[in-house]
mmCIF file of C-alpha atoms and ligand atoms in Angstrom:
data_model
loop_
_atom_site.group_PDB
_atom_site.id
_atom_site.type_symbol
_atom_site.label_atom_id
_atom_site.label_comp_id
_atom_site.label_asym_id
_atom_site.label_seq_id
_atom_site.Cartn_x
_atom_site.Cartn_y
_atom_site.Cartn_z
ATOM 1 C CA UNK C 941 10.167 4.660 -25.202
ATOM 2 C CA UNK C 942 10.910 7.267 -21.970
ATOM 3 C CA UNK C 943 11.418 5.512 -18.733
ATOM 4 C CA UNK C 944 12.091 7.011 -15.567
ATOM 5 C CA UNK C 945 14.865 4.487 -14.301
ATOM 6 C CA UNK C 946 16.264 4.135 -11.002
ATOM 7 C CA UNK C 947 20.366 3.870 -12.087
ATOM 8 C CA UNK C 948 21.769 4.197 -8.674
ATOM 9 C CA UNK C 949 20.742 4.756 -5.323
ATOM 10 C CA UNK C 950 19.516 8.401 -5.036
ATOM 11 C CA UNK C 951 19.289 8.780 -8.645
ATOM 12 C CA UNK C 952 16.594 8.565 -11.352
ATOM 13 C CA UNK C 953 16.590 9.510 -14.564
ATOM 14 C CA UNK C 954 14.075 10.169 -17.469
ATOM 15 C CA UNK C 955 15.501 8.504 -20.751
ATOM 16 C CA UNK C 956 15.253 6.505 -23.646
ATOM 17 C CA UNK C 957 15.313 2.785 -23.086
ATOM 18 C CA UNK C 958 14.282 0.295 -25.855
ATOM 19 C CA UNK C 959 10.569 -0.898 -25.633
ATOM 20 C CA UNK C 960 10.393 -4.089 -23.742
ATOM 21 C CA UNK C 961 9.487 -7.371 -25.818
ATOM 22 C CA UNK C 962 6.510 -9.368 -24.878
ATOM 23 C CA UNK C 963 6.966 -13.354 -23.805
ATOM 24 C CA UNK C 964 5.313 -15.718 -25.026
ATOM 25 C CA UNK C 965 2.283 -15.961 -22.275
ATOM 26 C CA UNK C 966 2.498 -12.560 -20.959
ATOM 27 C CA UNK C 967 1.370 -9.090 -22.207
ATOM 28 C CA UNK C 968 2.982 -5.724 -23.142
ATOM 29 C CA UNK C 969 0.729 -3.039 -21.594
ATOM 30 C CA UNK C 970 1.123 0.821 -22.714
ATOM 31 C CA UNK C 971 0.811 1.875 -18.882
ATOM 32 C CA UNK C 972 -1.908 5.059 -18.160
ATOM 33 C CA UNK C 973 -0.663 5.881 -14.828
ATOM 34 C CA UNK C 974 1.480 4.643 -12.116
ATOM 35 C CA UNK C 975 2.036 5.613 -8.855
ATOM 36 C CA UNK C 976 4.693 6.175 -6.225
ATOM 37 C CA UNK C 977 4.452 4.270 -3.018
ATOM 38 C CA UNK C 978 6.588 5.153 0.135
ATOM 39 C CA UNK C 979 8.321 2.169 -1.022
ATOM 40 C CA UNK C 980 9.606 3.478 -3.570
ATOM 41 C CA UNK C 981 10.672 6.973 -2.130
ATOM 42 C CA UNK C 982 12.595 4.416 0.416
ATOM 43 C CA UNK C 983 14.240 2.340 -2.400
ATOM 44 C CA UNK C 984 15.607 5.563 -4.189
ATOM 45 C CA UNK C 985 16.712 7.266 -1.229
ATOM 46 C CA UNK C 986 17.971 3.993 0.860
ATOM 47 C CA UNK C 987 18.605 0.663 -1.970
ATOM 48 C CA UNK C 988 16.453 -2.497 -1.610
ATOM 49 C CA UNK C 989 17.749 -6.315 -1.675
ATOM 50 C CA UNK C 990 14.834 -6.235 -3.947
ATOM 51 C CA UNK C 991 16.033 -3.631 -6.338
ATOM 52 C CA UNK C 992 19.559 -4.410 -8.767
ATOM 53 C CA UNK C 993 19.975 -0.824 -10.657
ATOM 54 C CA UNK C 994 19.215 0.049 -13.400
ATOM 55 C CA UNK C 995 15.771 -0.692 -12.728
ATOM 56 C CA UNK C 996 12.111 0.932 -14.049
ATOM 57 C CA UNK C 997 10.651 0.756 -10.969
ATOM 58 C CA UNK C 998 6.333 1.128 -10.315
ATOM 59 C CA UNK C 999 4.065 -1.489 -8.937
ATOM 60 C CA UNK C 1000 0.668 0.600 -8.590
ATOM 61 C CA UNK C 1001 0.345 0.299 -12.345
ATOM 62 C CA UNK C 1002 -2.504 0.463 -14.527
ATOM 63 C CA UNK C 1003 -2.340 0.432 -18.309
ATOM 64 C CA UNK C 1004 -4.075 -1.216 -21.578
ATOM 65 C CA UNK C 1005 -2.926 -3.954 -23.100
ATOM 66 C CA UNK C 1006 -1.502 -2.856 -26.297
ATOM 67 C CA UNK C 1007 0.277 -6.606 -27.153
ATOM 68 C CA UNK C 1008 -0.965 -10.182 -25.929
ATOM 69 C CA UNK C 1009 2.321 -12.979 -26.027
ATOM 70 C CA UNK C 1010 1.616 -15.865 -27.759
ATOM 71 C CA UNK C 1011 -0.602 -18.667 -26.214
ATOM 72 C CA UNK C 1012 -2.439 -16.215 -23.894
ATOM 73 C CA UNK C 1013 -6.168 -16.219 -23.862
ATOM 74 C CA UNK C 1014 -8.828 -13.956 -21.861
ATOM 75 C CA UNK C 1015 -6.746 -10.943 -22.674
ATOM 76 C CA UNK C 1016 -7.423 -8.789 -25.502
ATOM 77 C CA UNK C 1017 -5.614 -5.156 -27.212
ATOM 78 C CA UNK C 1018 -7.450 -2.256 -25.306
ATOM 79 C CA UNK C 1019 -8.410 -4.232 -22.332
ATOM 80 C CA UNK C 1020 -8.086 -1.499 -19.439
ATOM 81 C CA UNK C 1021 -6.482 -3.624 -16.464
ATOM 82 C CA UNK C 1022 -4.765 -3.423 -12.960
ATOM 83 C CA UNK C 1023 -1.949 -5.511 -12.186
ATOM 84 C CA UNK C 1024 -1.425 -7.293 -8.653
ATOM 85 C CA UNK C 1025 2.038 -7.070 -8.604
ATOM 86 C CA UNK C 1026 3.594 -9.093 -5.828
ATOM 87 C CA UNK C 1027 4.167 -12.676 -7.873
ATOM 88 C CA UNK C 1028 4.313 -15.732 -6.129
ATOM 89 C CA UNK C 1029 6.058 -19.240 -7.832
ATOM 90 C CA UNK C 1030 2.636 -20.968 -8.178
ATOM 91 C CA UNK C 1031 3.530 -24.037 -6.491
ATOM 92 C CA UNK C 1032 4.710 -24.307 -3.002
ATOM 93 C CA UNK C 1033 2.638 -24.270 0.264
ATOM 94 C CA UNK C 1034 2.245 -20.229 0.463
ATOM 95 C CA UNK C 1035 0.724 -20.442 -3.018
ATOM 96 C CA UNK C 1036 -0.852 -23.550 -3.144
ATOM 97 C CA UNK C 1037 -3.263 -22.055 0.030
ATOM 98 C CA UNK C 1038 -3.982 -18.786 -1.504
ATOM 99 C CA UNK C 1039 -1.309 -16.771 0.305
ATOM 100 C CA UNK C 1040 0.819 -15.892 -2.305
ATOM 101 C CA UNK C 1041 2.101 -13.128 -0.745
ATOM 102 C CA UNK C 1042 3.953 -15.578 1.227
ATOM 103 C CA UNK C 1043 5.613 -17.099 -0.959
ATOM 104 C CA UNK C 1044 9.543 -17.612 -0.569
ATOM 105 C CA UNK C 1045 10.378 -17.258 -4.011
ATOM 106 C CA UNK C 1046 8.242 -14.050 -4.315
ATOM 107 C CA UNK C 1047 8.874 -11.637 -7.162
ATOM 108 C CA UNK C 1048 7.133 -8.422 -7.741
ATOM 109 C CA UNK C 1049 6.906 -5.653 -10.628
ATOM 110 C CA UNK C 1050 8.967 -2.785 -10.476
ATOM 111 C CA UNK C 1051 11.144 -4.380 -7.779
ATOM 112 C CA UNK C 1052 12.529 -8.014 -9.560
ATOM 113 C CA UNK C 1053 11.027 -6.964 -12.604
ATOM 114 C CA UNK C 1054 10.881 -3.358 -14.217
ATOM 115 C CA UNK C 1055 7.803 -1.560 -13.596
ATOM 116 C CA UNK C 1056 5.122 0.928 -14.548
ATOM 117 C CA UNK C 1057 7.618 4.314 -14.404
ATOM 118 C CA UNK C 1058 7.670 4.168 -18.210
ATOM 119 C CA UNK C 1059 5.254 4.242 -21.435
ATOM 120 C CA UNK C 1060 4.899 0.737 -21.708
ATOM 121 C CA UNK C 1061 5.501 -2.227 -19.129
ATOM 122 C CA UNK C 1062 5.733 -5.897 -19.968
ATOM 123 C CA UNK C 1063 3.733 -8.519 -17.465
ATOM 124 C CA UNK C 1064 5.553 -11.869 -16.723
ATOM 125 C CA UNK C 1065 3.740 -15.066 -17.833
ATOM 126 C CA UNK C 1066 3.409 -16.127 -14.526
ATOM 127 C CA UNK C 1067 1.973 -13.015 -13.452
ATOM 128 C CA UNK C 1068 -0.961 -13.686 -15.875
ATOM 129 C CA UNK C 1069 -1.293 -17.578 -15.808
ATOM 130 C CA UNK C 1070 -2.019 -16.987 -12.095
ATOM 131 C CA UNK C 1071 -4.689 -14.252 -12.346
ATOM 132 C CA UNK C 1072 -2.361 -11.596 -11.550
ATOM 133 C CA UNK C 1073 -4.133 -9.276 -13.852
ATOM 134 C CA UNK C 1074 -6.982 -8.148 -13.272
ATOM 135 C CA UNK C 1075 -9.787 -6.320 -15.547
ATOM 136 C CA UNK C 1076 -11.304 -2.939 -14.465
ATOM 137 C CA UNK C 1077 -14.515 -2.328 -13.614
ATOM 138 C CA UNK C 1078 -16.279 -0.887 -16.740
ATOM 139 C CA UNK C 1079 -16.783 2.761 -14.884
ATOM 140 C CA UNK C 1080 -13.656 2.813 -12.764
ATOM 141 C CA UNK C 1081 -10.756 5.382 -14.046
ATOM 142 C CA UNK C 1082 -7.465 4.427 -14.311
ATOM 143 C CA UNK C 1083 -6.743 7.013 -11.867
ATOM 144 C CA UNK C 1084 -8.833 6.035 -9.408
ATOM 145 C CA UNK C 1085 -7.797 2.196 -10.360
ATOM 146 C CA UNK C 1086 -4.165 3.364 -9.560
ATOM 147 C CA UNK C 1087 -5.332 2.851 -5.491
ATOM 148 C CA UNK C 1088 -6.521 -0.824 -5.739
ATOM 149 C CA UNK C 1089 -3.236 -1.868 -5.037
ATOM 150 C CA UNK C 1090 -2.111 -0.016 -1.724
ATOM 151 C CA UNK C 1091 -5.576 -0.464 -0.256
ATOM 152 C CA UNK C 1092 -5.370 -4.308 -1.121
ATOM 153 C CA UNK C 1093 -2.206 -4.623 1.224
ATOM 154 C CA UNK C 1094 -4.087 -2.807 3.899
ATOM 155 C CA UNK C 1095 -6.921 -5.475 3.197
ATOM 156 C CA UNK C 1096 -4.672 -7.767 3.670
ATOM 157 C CA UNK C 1097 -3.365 -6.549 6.788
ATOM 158 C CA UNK C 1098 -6.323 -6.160 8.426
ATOM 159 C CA UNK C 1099 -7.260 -10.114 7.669
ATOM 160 C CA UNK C 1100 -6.282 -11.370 10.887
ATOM 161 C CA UNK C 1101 -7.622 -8.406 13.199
ATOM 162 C CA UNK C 1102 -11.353 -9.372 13.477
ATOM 163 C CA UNK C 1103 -12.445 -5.746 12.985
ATOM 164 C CA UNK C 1104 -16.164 -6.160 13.696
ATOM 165 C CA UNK C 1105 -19.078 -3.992 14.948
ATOM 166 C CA UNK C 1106 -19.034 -2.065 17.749
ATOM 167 C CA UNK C 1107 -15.725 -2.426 17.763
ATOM 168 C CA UNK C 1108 -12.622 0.729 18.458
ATOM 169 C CA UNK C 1109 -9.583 1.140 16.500
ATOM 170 C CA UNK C 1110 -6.711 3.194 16.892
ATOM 171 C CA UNK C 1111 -4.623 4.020 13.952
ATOM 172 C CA UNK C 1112 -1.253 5.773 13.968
ATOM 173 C CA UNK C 1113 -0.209 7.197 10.544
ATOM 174 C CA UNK C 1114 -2.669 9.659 8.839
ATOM 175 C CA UNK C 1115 -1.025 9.254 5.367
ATOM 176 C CA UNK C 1116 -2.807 7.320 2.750
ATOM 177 C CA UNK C 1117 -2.324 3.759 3.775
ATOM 178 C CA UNK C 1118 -3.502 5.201 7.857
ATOM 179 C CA UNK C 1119 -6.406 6.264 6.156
ATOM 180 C CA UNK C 1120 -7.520 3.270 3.798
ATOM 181 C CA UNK C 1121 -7.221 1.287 6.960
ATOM 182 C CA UNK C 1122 -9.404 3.812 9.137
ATOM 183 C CA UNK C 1123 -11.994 3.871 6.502
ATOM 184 C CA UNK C 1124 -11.937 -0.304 6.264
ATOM 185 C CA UNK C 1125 -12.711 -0.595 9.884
ATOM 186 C CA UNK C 1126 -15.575 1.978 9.543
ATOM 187 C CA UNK C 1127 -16.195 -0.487 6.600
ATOM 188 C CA UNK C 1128 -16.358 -3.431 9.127
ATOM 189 C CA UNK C 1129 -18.401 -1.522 11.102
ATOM 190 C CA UNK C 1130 -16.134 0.372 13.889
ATOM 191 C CA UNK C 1131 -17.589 2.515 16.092
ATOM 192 C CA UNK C 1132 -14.736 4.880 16.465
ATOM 193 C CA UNK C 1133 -11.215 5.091 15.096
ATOM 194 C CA UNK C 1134 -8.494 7.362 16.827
ATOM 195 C CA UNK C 1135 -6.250 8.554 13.597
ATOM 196 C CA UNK C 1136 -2.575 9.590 15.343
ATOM 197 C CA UNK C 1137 -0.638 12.116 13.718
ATOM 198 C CA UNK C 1138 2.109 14.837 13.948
ATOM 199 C CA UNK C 1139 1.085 16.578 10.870
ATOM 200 C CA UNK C 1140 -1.919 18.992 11.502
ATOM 201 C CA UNK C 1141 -3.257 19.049 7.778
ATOM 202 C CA UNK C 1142 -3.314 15.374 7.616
ATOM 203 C CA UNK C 1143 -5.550 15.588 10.377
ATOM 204 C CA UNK C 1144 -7.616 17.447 9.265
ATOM 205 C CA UNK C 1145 -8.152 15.874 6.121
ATOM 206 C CA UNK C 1146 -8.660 12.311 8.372
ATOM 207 C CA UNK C 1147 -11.416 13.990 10.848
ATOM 208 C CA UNK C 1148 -13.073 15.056 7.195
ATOM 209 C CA UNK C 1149 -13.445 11.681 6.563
ATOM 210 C CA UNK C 1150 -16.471 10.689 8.818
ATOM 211 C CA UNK C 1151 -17.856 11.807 12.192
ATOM 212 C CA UNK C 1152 -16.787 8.612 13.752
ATOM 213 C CA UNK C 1153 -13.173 9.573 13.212
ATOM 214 C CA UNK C 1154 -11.311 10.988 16.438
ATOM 215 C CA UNK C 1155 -8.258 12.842 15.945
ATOM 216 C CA UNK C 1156 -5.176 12.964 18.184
ATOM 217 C CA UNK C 1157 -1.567 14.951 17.428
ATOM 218 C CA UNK C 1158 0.808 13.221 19.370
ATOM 219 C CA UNK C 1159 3.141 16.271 18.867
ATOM 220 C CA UNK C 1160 1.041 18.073 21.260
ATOM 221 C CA UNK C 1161 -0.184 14.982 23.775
ATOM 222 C CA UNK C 1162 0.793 11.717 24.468
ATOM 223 C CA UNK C 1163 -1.302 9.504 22.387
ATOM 224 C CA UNK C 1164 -1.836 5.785 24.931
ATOM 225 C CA UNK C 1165 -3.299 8.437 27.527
ATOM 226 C CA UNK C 1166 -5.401 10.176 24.899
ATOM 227 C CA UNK C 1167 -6.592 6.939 23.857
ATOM 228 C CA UNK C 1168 -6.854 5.349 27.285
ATOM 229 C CA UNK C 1169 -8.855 8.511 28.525
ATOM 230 C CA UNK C 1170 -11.893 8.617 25.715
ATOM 231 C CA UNK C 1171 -11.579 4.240 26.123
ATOM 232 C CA UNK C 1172 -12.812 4.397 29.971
ATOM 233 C CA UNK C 1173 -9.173 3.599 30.368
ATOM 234 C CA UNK C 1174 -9.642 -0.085 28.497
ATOM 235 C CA UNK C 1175 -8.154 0.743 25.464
ATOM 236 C CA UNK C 1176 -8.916 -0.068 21.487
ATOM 237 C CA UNK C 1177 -9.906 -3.530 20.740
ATOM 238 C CA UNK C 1178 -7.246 -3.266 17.430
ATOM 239 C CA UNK C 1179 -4.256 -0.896 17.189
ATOM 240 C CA UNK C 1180 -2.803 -0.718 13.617
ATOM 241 C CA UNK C 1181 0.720 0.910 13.339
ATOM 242 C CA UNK C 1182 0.601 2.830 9.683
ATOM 243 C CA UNK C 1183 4.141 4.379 9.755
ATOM 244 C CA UNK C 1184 7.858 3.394 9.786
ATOM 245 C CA UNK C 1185 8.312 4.326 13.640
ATOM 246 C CA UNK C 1186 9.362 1.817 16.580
ATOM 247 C CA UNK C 1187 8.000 4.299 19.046
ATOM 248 C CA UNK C 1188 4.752 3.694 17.683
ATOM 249 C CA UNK C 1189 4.741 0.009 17.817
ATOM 250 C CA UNK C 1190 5.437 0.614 21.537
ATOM 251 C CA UNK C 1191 2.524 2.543 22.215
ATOM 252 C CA UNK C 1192 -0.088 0.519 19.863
ATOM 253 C CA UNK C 1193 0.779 -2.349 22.672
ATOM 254 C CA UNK C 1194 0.306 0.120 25.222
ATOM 255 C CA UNK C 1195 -2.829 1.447 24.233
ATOM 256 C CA UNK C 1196 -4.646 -1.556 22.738
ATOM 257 C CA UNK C 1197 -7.146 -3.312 25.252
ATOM 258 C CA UNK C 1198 -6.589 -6.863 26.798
ATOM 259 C CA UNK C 1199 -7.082 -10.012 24.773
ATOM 260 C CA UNK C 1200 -6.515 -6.424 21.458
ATOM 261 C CA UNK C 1201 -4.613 -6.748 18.262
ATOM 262 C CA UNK C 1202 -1.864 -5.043 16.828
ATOM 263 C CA UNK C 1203 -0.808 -4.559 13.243
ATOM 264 C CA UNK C 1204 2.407 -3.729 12.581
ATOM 265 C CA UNK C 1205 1.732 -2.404 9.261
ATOM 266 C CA UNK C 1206 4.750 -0.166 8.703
ATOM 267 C CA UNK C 1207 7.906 -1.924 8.127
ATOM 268 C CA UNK C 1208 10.675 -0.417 10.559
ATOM 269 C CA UNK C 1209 14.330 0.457 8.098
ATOM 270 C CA UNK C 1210 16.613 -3.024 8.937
ATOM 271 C CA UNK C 1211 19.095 -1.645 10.480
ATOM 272 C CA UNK C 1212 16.787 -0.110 13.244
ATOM 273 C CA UNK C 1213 13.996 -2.737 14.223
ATOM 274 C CA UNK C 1214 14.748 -4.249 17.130
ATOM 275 C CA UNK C 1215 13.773 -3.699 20.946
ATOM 276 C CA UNK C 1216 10.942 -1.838 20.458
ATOM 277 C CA UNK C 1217 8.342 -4.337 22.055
ATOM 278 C CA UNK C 1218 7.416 -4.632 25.223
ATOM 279 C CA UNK C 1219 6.915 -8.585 25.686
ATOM 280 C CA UNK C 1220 5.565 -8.747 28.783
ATOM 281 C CA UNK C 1221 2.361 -6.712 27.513
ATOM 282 C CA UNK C 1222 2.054 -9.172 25.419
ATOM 283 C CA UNK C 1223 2.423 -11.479 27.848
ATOM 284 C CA UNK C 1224 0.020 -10.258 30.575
ATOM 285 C CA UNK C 1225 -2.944 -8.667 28.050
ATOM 286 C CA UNK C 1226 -2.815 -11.529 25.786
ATOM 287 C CA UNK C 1227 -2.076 -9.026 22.904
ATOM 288 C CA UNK C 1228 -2.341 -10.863 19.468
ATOM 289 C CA UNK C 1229 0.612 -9.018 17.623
ATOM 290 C CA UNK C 1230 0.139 -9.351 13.698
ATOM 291 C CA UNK C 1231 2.212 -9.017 10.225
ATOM 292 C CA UNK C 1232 1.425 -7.366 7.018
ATOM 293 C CA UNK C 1233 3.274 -7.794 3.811
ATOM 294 C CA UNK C 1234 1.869 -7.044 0.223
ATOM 295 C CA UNK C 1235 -1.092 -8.623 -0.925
ATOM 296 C CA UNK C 1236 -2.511 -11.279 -3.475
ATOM 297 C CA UNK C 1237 -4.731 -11.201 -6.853
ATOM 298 C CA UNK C 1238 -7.952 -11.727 -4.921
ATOM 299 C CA UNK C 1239 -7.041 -9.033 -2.683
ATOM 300 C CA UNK C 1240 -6.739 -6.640 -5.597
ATOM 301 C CA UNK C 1241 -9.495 -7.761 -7.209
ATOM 302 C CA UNK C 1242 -11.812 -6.775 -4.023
ATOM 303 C CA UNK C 1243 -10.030 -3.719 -3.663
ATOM 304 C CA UNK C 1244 -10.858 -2.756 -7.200
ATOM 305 C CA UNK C 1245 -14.550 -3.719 -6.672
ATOM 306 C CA UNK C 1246 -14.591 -1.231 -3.522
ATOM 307 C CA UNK C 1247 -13.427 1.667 -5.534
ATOM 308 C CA UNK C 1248 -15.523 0.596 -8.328
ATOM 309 C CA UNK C 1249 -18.412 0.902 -5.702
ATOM 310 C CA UNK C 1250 -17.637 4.040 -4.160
ATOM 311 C CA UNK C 1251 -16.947 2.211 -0.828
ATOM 312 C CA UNK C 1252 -13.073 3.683 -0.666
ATOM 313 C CA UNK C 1253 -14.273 6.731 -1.977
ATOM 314 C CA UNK C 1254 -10.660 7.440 -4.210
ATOM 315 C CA UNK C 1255 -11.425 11.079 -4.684
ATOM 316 C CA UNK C 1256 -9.789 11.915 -1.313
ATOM 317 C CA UNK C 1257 -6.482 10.362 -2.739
ATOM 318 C CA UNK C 1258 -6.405 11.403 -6.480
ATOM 319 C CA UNK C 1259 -4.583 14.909 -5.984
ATOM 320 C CA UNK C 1260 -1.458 14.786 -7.722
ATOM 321 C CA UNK C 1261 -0.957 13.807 -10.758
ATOM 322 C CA UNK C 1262 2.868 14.420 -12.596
ATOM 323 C CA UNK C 1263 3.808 13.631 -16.042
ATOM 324 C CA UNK C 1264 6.815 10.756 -16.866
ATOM 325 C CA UNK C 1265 8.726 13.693 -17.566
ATOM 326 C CA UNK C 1266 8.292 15.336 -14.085
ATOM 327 C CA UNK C 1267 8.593 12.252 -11.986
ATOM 328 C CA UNK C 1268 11.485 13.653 -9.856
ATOM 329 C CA UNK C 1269 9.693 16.127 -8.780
ATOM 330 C CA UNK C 1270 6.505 13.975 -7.881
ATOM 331 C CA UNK C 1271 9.110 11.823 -5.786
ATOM 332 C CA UNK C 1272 10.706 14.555 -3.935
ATOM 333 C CA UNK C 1273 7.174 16.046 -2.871
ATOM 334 C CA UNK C 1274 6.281 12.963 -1.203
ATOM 335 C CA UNK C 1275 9.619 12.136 0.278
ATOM 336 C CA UNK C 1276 8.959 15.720 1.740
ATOM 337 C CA UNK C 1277 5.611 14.719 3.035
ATOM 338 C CA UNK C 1278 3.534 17.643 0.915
ATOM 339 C CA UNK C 1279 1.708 15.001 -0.850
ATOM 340 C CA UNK C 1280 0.219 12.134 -0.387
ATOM 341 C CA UNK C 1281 0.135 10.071 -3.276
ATOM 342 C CA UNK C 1282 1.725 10.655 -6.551
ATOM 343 C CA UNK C 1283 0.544 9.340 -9.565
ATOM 344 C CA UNK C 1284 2.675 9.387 -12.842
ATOM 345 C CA UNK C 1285 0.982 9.439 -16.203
ATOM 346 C CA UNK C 1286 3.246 8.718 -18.599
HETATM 347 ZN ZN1 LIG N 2141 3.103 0.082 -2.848
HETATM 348 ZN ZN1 LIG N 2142 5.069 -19.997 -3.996
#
């Protein structure tokens, strides 16, 4: 089968590789499309302690089943189904409560495992004995099925901020994880969201979104005292930081309101996240600062029933879509920032 495989750091390739074998409890999928998260752009450009090369990499993968292992029931050839990749060991306290994500023995497709950036992708047993994959909604696309797991990590994200109504939410990072999490508090029932930017088009394309939605460039003005000013100078009851950037974390604390939350979405690169945070607003405007990594089955199974429903409406994300073949190129427009999502259809 063609794979696009990661061999080394900064390089990917588009080759033969033998077609993976099913295991007894799992599933061979033939996968319909997959596509490329900013974690994977930052793998191929930067390594991950996640990631030994050669690896297929691809966890936003959607597929049929085209082979059930032995001993698996519930699944059946041509089943169309999204798989919740991040796979926890089942057993210990993380899992045991539901928060699989947490788990310390965590392993997840297309990182420890290979992934969808190929014609066919195998699922691990213990990715489907613990509900891991997930059937789509009769009238959902794969396409549009593709975004059920990005927006299930911002779901999960925003589980500790008590988003409710009436309530204001700043978030910075207008690229497509900035603006699942804008429309979720609308969702919740936000009043207003401030969506911070540097890139014009994307905020344009976030102020499209709904009326409610306040734009701010923070090339041109300094974002806390844009946000202070249209606040009454309290600030946003949740600030949610949607991009890679310490400097942001700094100002969601200094723009959130007393007794606010902060997400701190965005993972910062290791060797550059420290001393960003300002403890003492912490401190003093008893600031609840919050966490955010992957997501679990339920998750993704919500996530798909909000597409399904029109509530995330995908159509705003769908844009690009790249054959296996032309994956590199797919890679390098998002690395580039031209895109926002792209989605591989092998
Ligand atoms: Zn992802
Ligand atoms: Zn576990």
């Amino acid at each position: 089968m063609k794979a696009a495989v990661m061999e080394e750091i900064g390089k990917v390739v588009v080759r033969d590789v033998p077609r993976p074998e099913v295991e007894a409890g799992g599933l061979l999928l033939r996968v319909r499309a997959c596509a490329v998260c900013g974690s994977d752009v930052r793998t191929i450009w930067h390594g991950s302690s996640h990631v030994k090369p050669p690896r297929i990499l691809g966890h936003e993968v959607v597929g049929e089943v085209c082979e059930v292992g032995a001993g698996v029931s519930g699944y059946a050839v041509g089943d169309r189904v999204a798989v919740a990749p991040a796979i926890g060991c089942g057993n210990c306290v993380y899992c045991r409560s539901g928060h699989t994500n947490m788990c310390p023995e965590l392993e997840t497709i297309g990182f420890e495992f290979d992934g969808g950036f190929a014609e066919f992708m195998t699922v691990p047993a213990k990715a489907v004995r613990q509900g891991h994959v997930n059937k789509l909604p009769s009238h959902l696309p794969f396409e549009k099925a593709i975004l059920a797991e990005p927006l299930a990590c911002c779901l999960n994200g925003q589980e500790p901020l008590g988003i409710g109504l009436g309530q204001t939410v700043a978030v910075i990072g207008a690229g497509i994880i900035g603006l699942f999490h804008t429309e979720l508090a609308l969702l919740k029932g936000a009043t207003k969201v401030f969506v911070i930017d540097v890139v014009p088009q994307r905020l344009e394309h976030a102020h499209s979104l709904s009326e409610k939605i306040v734009t701010i460039n923070s090339a041109l003005v300094n974002p806390v005292e844009a946000v202070l000013t249209q606040t009454d100078r309290y600030g946003v009851d949740v600030a949610i930081v949607a991009c890679p950037v310490g400097q942001a974390q700094a100002q969601a604390l200094q723009m959130v309101a007393r007794r606010g939350r902060v997400s701190l979405f965005g993972g910062l690169p290791a060797s550059n996240s420290l001393g960003f945070l300002d403890s003492n607003l912490i401190h003093y405007k008893e600031i609840g600062v919050f966490g955010a990594h992957a997501s679990t089955a339920a998750q993704n199974r919500l996530a798909l029933q909000l597409l399904a429903h029109g509530q995330v409406d995908s159509r705003h994300y769908v844009t690009n879509t790249f054959p296996l073949a032309h994956i590199v190129e797919g890679i390098h427009a998002m690395k580039e920032g031209q895109i926002m999502k792209a989605i591989i259809q092998p």
